[in-house]
Coordinates of C-alpha atoms in Angstrom, one line a residue:
X1 CA -31.0 85.6 -16.3
X2 CA -32.1 86.4 -19.9
X3 CA -29.5 89.1 -20.2
X4 CA -26.9 86.7 -18.9
X5 CA -28.0 84.1 -21.5
X6 CA -27.8 86.6 -24.3
X7 CA -24.4 87.8 -23.3
X8 CA -23.2 84.1 -23.1
X9 CA -24.7 83.4 -26.6
X10 CA -23.1 86.5 -28.0
X11 CA -19.7 85.6 -26.6
X12 CA -20.1 82.0 -27.9
X13 CA -21.0 83.4 -31.3
X14 CA -18.0 85.7 -31.4
X15 CA -15.8 82.7 -30.4
X16 CA -17.3 80.6 -33.1
X17 CA -16.8 83.3 -35.7
X18 CA -13.2 83.6 -34.5
X19 CA -12.6 79.9 -34.7
X20 CA -14.3 79.6 -38.2
X21 CA -12.1 82.5 -39.4
X22 CA -9.0 81.0 -38.1
X23 CA -9.8 77.7 -39.6
X24 CA -10.5 79.3 -43.0
X25 CA -7.4 81.4 -42.8
X26 CA -5.3 78.3 -41.9
X27 CA -6.8 76.3 -44.7
X28 CA -6.2 79.1 -47.2
X29 CA -2.7 79.6 -46.1
X30 CA -2.1 75.8 -46.3
X31 CA -3.4 75.7 -49.9
X32 CA -1.0 78.6 -50.9
X33 CA 2.2 76.8 -50.0
X34 CA 4.9 77.1 -52.7
X35 CA 4.5 75.3 -56.0
X36 CA 7.5 74.3 -58.0
X37 CA 7.5 74.8 -61.8
X38 CA 10.1 73.4 -64.2
X39 CA 10.2 74.3 -67.9
X40 CA 9.6 78.0 -68.7
X41 CA 9.0 77.9 -72.5
X42 CA 6.2 79.4 -74.5
X43 CA 3.6 77.4 -72.5
X44 CA 5.4 77.1 -69.1
X45 CA 5.9 80.8 -68.5
X46 CA 2.2 81.9 -68.9
X47 CA 1.1 78.8 -66.9
X48 CA 3.4 79.7 -64.0
X49 CA 2.3 83.3 -64.1
X50 CA -1.3 82.3 -63.6
X51 CA -0.2 80.4 -60.5
X52 CA 1.3 83.6 -59.2
X53 CA -1.8 85.5 -60.1
X54 CA -3.8 83.1 -57.9
X55 CA -1.6 83.7 -54.9
X56 CA 0.7 80.7 -55.1
X57 CA 4.4 81.3 -54.5
X58 CA 6.3 79.8 -57.4
X59 CA 9.8 78.2 -57.2
X60 CA 11.0 77.8 -60.8
X61 CA 13.9 76.6 -62.9
X62 CA 14.7 76.1 -66.6
X63 CA 17.6 74.6 -68.4
X64 CA 18.0 78.0 -70.1
X65 CA 18.5 80.6 -67.3
X66 CA 17.5 83.4 -69.6
X67 CA 14.1 81.9 -69.8
X68 CA 13.6 82.5 -66.0
X69 CA 13.9 86.2 -66.1
X70 CA 10.4 87.1 -67.1
X71 CA 8.9 84.9 -64.4
X72 CA 11.5 86.2 -61.8
X73 CA 10.5 89.8 -62.6
X74 CA 6.8 88.7 -61.9
X75 CA 7.7 87.5 -58.4
X76 CA 8.8 83.9 -58.7
X77 CA 11.9 82.5 -56.9
X78 CA 14.4 81.1 -59.3
X79 CA 16.7 78.2 -58.4
X80 CA 19.4 76.3 -60.2
X81 CA 18.1 72.7 -60.7
X82 CA 15.0 70.6 -60.5
X83 CA 16.5 68.9 -57.4
X84 CA 16.6 72.3 -55.6
X85 CA 12.9 72.9 -56.6
X86 CA 12.1 69.5 -55.0
X87 CA 13.8 70.5 -51.8
X88 CA 11.6 73.6 -51.5
X89 CA 8.2 72.5 -52.8
X90 CA 6.0 69.5 -52.2
X91 CA 3.8 70.2 -55.3
X92 CA 5.7 70.5 -58.6
X93 CA 4.5 71.0 -62.2
X94 CA 6.8 70.2 -65.2
X95 CA 6.2 71.5 -68.7
X96 CA 8.9 70.0 -71.0
X97 CA 9.4 69.4 -74.7
X98 CA 9.9 65.7 -75.0
X99 CA 10.2 62.3 -73.3
X100 CA 14.1 62.6 -73.0
X101 CA 13.7 65.9 -71.2
X102 CA 11.2 64.5 -68.8
X103 CA 13.4 61.5 -68.0
X104 CA 16.4 63.9 -67.3
X105 CA 14.5 66.3 -65.2
X106 CA 12.9 63.6 -63.0
X107 CA 15.7 61.0 -62.8
X108 CA 18.9 62.8 -63.9
X109 CA 21.9 63.7 -61.6
X110 CA 20.1 66.9 -60.6
X111 CA 16.7 65.6 -61.1
X112 CA 13.5 66.0 -59.0
X113 CA 13.7 62.4 -57.6
X114 CA 17.2 63.0 -56.1
X115 CA 15.7 65.4 -53.5
X116 CA 11.9 64.7 -53.6
X117 CA 10.0 64.7 -50.3
X118 CA 7.7 61.9 -49.4
X119 CA 4.1 62.8 -50.2
X120 CA 5.1 65.3 -53.0
X121 CA 2.7 65.6 -55.8
X122 CA 4.3 65.7 -59.2
X123 CA 2.3 66.8 -62.2
X124 CA 3.7 66.5 -65.6
X125 CA 2.1 68.6 -68.3
X126 CA 4.5 67.7 -71.1
X127 CA 3.3 65.7 -74.1
X128 CA 5.3 62.5 -74.0
X129 CA 5.1 58.8 -74.7
X130 CA 2.5 57.3 -72.3
X131 CA 5.0 54.5 -71.5
X132 CA 7.5 57.2 -70.1
X133 CA 4.7 58.6 -67.9
X134 CA 4.2 55.2 -66.5
X135 CA 7.9 54.7 -65.9
X136 CA 8.2 58.1 -64.1
X137 CA 5.1 57.1 -61.9
X138 CA 6.8 53.9 -60.8
X139 CA 10.1 55.8 -60.1
X140 CA 8.3 58.4 -58.1
X141 CA 6.3 55.9 -56.1
X142 CA 9.6 54.3 -55.0
X143 CA 10.6 57.6 -53.5
X144 CA 7.2 58.0 -51.7
X145 CA 5.9 60.6 -54.2
X146 CA 2.9 60.7 -56.5
X147 CA 3.2 61.3 -60.2
X148 CA 0.3 62.3 -62.5
X149 CA 0.3 63.1 -66.3
X150 CA -1.7 66.2 -67.2
X151 CA -0.9 67.3 -70.8
X152 CA -2.7 70.4 -72.1
X153 CA -4.6 71.6 -75.2
X154 CA -5.2 75.1 -76.2
X155 CA -1.9 76.6 -77.2
X156 CA -0.1 79.8 -76.0
X157 CA -3.2 82.0 -76.2
X158 CA -5.2 79.7 -73.9
X159 CA -2.2 79.3 -71.6
X160 CA -2.0 83.1 -71.2
X161 CA -5.7 83.4 -70.5
X162 CA -5.9 80.4 -68.2
X163 CA -8.2 78.6 -70.5
X164 CA -6.2 75.4 -71.2
X165 CA -7.8 72.0 -71.2
X166 CA -5.9 69.5 -68.9
X167 CA -6.2 65.7 -69.5
X168 CA -5.2 64.0 -66.2
X169 CA -4.0 60.5 -65.6
X170 CA -3.1 59.0 -62.3
X171 CA -4.4 57.8 -58.9
X172 CA -8.0 59.0 -58.7
X173 CA -7.6 59.8 -55.0
X174 CA -5.0 62.5 -55.8
X175 CA -7.0 64.0 -58.7
X176 CA -8.6 66.7 -56.5
X177 CA -5.3 67.8 -55.1
X178 CA -4.0 68.3 -58.7
X179 CA -7.3 69.9 -59.8
X180 CA -6.8 72.7 -57.2
X181 CA -3.7 73.8 -59.1
X182 CA -4.8 73.0 -62.7
X183 CA -7.9 75.1 -62.4
X184 CA -5.8 78.2 -61.8
X185 CA -4.3 77.6 -65.4
X186 CA -7.1 76.1 -67.3
X187 CA -10.9 76.2 -68.0
X188 CA -11.3 72.4 -68.3
X189 CA -9.7 69.7 -66.2
X190 CA -10.7 66.2 -67.2
X191 CA -9.8 63.0 -65.3
X192 CA -9.0 60.3 -67.9
X193 CA -8.0 57.3 -65.7
X194 CA -4.8 55.7 -64.7
X195 CA -1.3 57.1 -65.4
X196 CA -0.7 57.4 -69.1
X197 CA -4.3 58.0 -70.1
X198 CA -3.9 61.8 -70.1
X199 CA -1.1 61.4 -72.6
X200 CA -3.2 59.0 -74.7
X201 CA -6.0 61.6 -74.9
X202 CA -3.5 64.4 -75.9
X203 CA -1.8 62.3 -78.6
X204 CA -5.2 61.4 -80.1
X205 CA -6.2 65.2 -80.0
X206 CA -3.0 66.4 -81.6
X207 CA -3.2 63.8 -84.4
X208 CA -6.7 65.1 -85.2
X209 CA -5.4 68.7 -84.9
X210 CA -2.7 68.1 -87.4
X211 CA -5.0 66.3 -89.9
X212 CA -7.5 69.2 -89.5
X213 CA -4.9 71.9 -90.0
X214 CA -3.6 70.3 -93.1
X215 CA -7.1 69.9 -94.5
X216 CA -7.9 73.6 -93.7
X217 CA -4.7 74.8 -95.4
X218 CA -5.4 72.7 -98.5
X219 CA -9.0 73.9 -98.6
X220 CA -8.2 77.5 -98.2
X221 CA -5.4 77.3 -100.8
X222 CA -7.7 75.6 -103.4
X223 CA -10.4 78.3 -102.8
X224 CA -7.9 81.1 -103.2
X225 CA -6.7 79.5 -106.5
X226 CA -10.3 79.2 -107.6
X227 CA -10.6 83.0 -107.2
X228 CA -12.3 83.2 -103.7
X229 CA -11.5 85.8 -101.2
X230 CA -9.9 84.1 -98.2
X231 CA -11.9 86.0 -95.6
X232 CA -15.1 85.2 -97.5
X233 CA -14.2 81.5 -97.8
X234 CA -13.4 81.3 -94.1
X235 CA -16.7 82.9 -93.2
X236 CA -18.5 80.4 -95.4
X237 CA -16.6 77.4 -93.9
X238 CA -17.3 78.6 -90.4
X239 CA -21.0 78.7 -90.9
X240 CA -21.0 75.3 -92.8
X241 CA -20.3 71.6 -92.1
X242 CA -16.5 72.1 -92.8
X243 CA -16.1 74.2 -89.8
X244 CA -13.2 73.2 -87.4
X245 CA -10.9 74.7 -84.8
X246 CA -8.2 75.3 -87.5
X247 CA -10.7 77.3 -89.6
X248 CA -12.5 79.4 -87.0
X249 CA -10.0 79.9 -84.2
X250 CA -6.5 79.4 -85.7
X251 CA -6.8 80.0 -89.4
X252 CA -3.5 79.3 -91.3
X253 CA -4.0 82.0 -94.0
X254 CA -2.3 85.4 -93.3
X255 CA -4.8 88.3 -93.2
X256 CA -7.9 86.2 -92.3
X257 CA -7.6 86.5 -88.5
X258 CA -5.8 88.7 -86.1
X259 CA -3.9 87.5 -83.0
X260 CA -2.9 84.2 -84.5
X261 CA 0.6 83.0 -85.8
X262 CA -0.4 83.3 -89.4
X263 CA -0.8 87.1 -88.8
X264 CA 2.7 87.3 -87.4
X265 CA 4.8 85.4 -90.0
X266 CA 4.0 82.1 -88.1
X267 CA 6.0 83.2 -85.1
X268 CA 5.0 81.9 -81.7
X269 CA 2.3 79.4 -81.2
X270 CA 2.9 75.6 -81.5
X271 CA 6.1 74.8 -83.3
X272 CA 6.2 72.5 -86.3
X273 CA 9.0 70.5 -84.6
X274 CA 6.7 69.8 -81.6
X275 CA 3.8 68.8 -83.9
X276 CA 6.1 66.4 -85.8
X277 CA 7.2 65.0 -82.4
X278 CA 3.6 64.5 -81.2
X279 CA 2.7 62.8 -84.5
X280 CA 5.6 60.5 -84.0
X281 CA 4.3 59.5 -80.6
X282 CA 0.9 58.8 -82.2
X283 CA 2.7 56.7 -84.8
X284 CA 4.5 54.7 -82.2
X285 CA 1.4 54.0 -80.2
X286 CA -0.5 53.1 -83.3
X287 CA 2.1 50.6 -84.3
X288 CA 2.2 49.2 -80.7
X289 CA -1.6 48.7 -80.7
X290 CA -1.8 47.7 -84.4
X291 CA -4.2 50.6 -85.1
X292 CA -4.5 51.8 -88.7
X293 CA -4.0 55.6 -88.9
X294 CA -3.3 56.4 -92.6
X295 CA -4.1 60.1 -92.4
X296 CA -2.1 60.3 -89.2
X297 CA 0.9 58.7 -90.9
X298 CA 0.6 61.2 -93.9
X299 CA 0.3 64.2 -91.5
X300 CA 3.5 62.9 -89.7
X301 CA 5.4 62.7 -93.0
X302 CA 4.3 66.2 -94.1
X303 CA 5.4 67.8 -90.8
X304 CA 8.7 65.9 -90.9
X305 CA 9.4 67.2 -94.4
X306 CA 8.5 70.7 -93.3
X307 CA 11.1 70.5 -90.5
X308 CA 13.7 69.8 -93.2
X309 CA 12.5 72.7 -95.4
X310 CA 13.0 75.6 -92.9
X311 CA 9.7 75.4 -91.0
X312 CA 11.0 73.7 -87.9
X313 CA 10.7 76.8 -85.7
X314 CA 7.5 78.2 -87.3
X315 CA 4.0 77.5 -86.0
X316 CA 2.5 74.3 -87.3
X317 CA -0.2 76.4 -89.2
X318 CA 2.7 77.3 -91.6
X319 CA 1.7 74.2 -93.5
X320 CA -0.4 76.6 -95.6
X321 CA 2.8 78.5 -96.6
X322 CA 4.5 75.2 -97.2
X323 CA 1.8 74.0 -99.6
X324 CA 1.9 77.3 -101.5
X325 CA 5.6 77.0 -102.0
X326 CA 5.2 73.5 -103.2
X327 CA 3.0 74.7 -106.0
X328 CA 6.0 76.3 -107.6
X329 CA 8.2 73.2 -107.6

């Protein structure tokens, strides 16, 4: 009898293990269903690559077909339009330059919402006007889909290393579904509140980033003119109360740090045009909320002037070079 009991128990244990294994495998396979990715620029490409590295099949597209080749070579399926992505995936991430691009990709003739399936999760990591995020959420809801804004901070380096910070706005019940994907691409995923609050957080962050970069560039330039070695000055700043991200992680002075745009003639990184755009968003929201932002306004003007002086396609840390050139005028 005891032997019979042990045999039955072992059989039950093996059956339970089989069931548990089947359940885990099924859940794992379900979580690895294809993810759509639209927008394969400096940020989008490394973000999509990290999804691939985590085992997610990626279905991608970009308005510039040549931008798709690198990701295609890594194993992604490339299609012709956002609508085709929506046909093939029920989780889609967009990473686009501006509000008009987002509106076109979501609501245009070949947009996501033309073919979106009910229940699809739409995550927009572009930096755009919070009002546009809210409009897209309403449009998506009419089609039975869920839209969340999840802009990022950290730049191209953090995108490549999956160390971005995501600021997420949307329906709280859908946050964990978004988090599953975002943690593959970032080190920090923060729920901010309703749709548009992620964009609000990002706009505030970038306004401070621009002000801090200009301040760092001015400080370094003054120190150099006073005869200080730039590496020494940066070292002192970074062990003192003036320390900030622009001084210790992304220094704008050539030769101070390796692996940053200032070490590569300000190529790559976060473009001056994009910073000017984000500061414009900050200005619009400040005006709408009657919020005084004098330094933000001045930073906006500086970056707009830079765009007209040949810096549009250079990294925003090129404000140091811009100030040096201004000395001679």
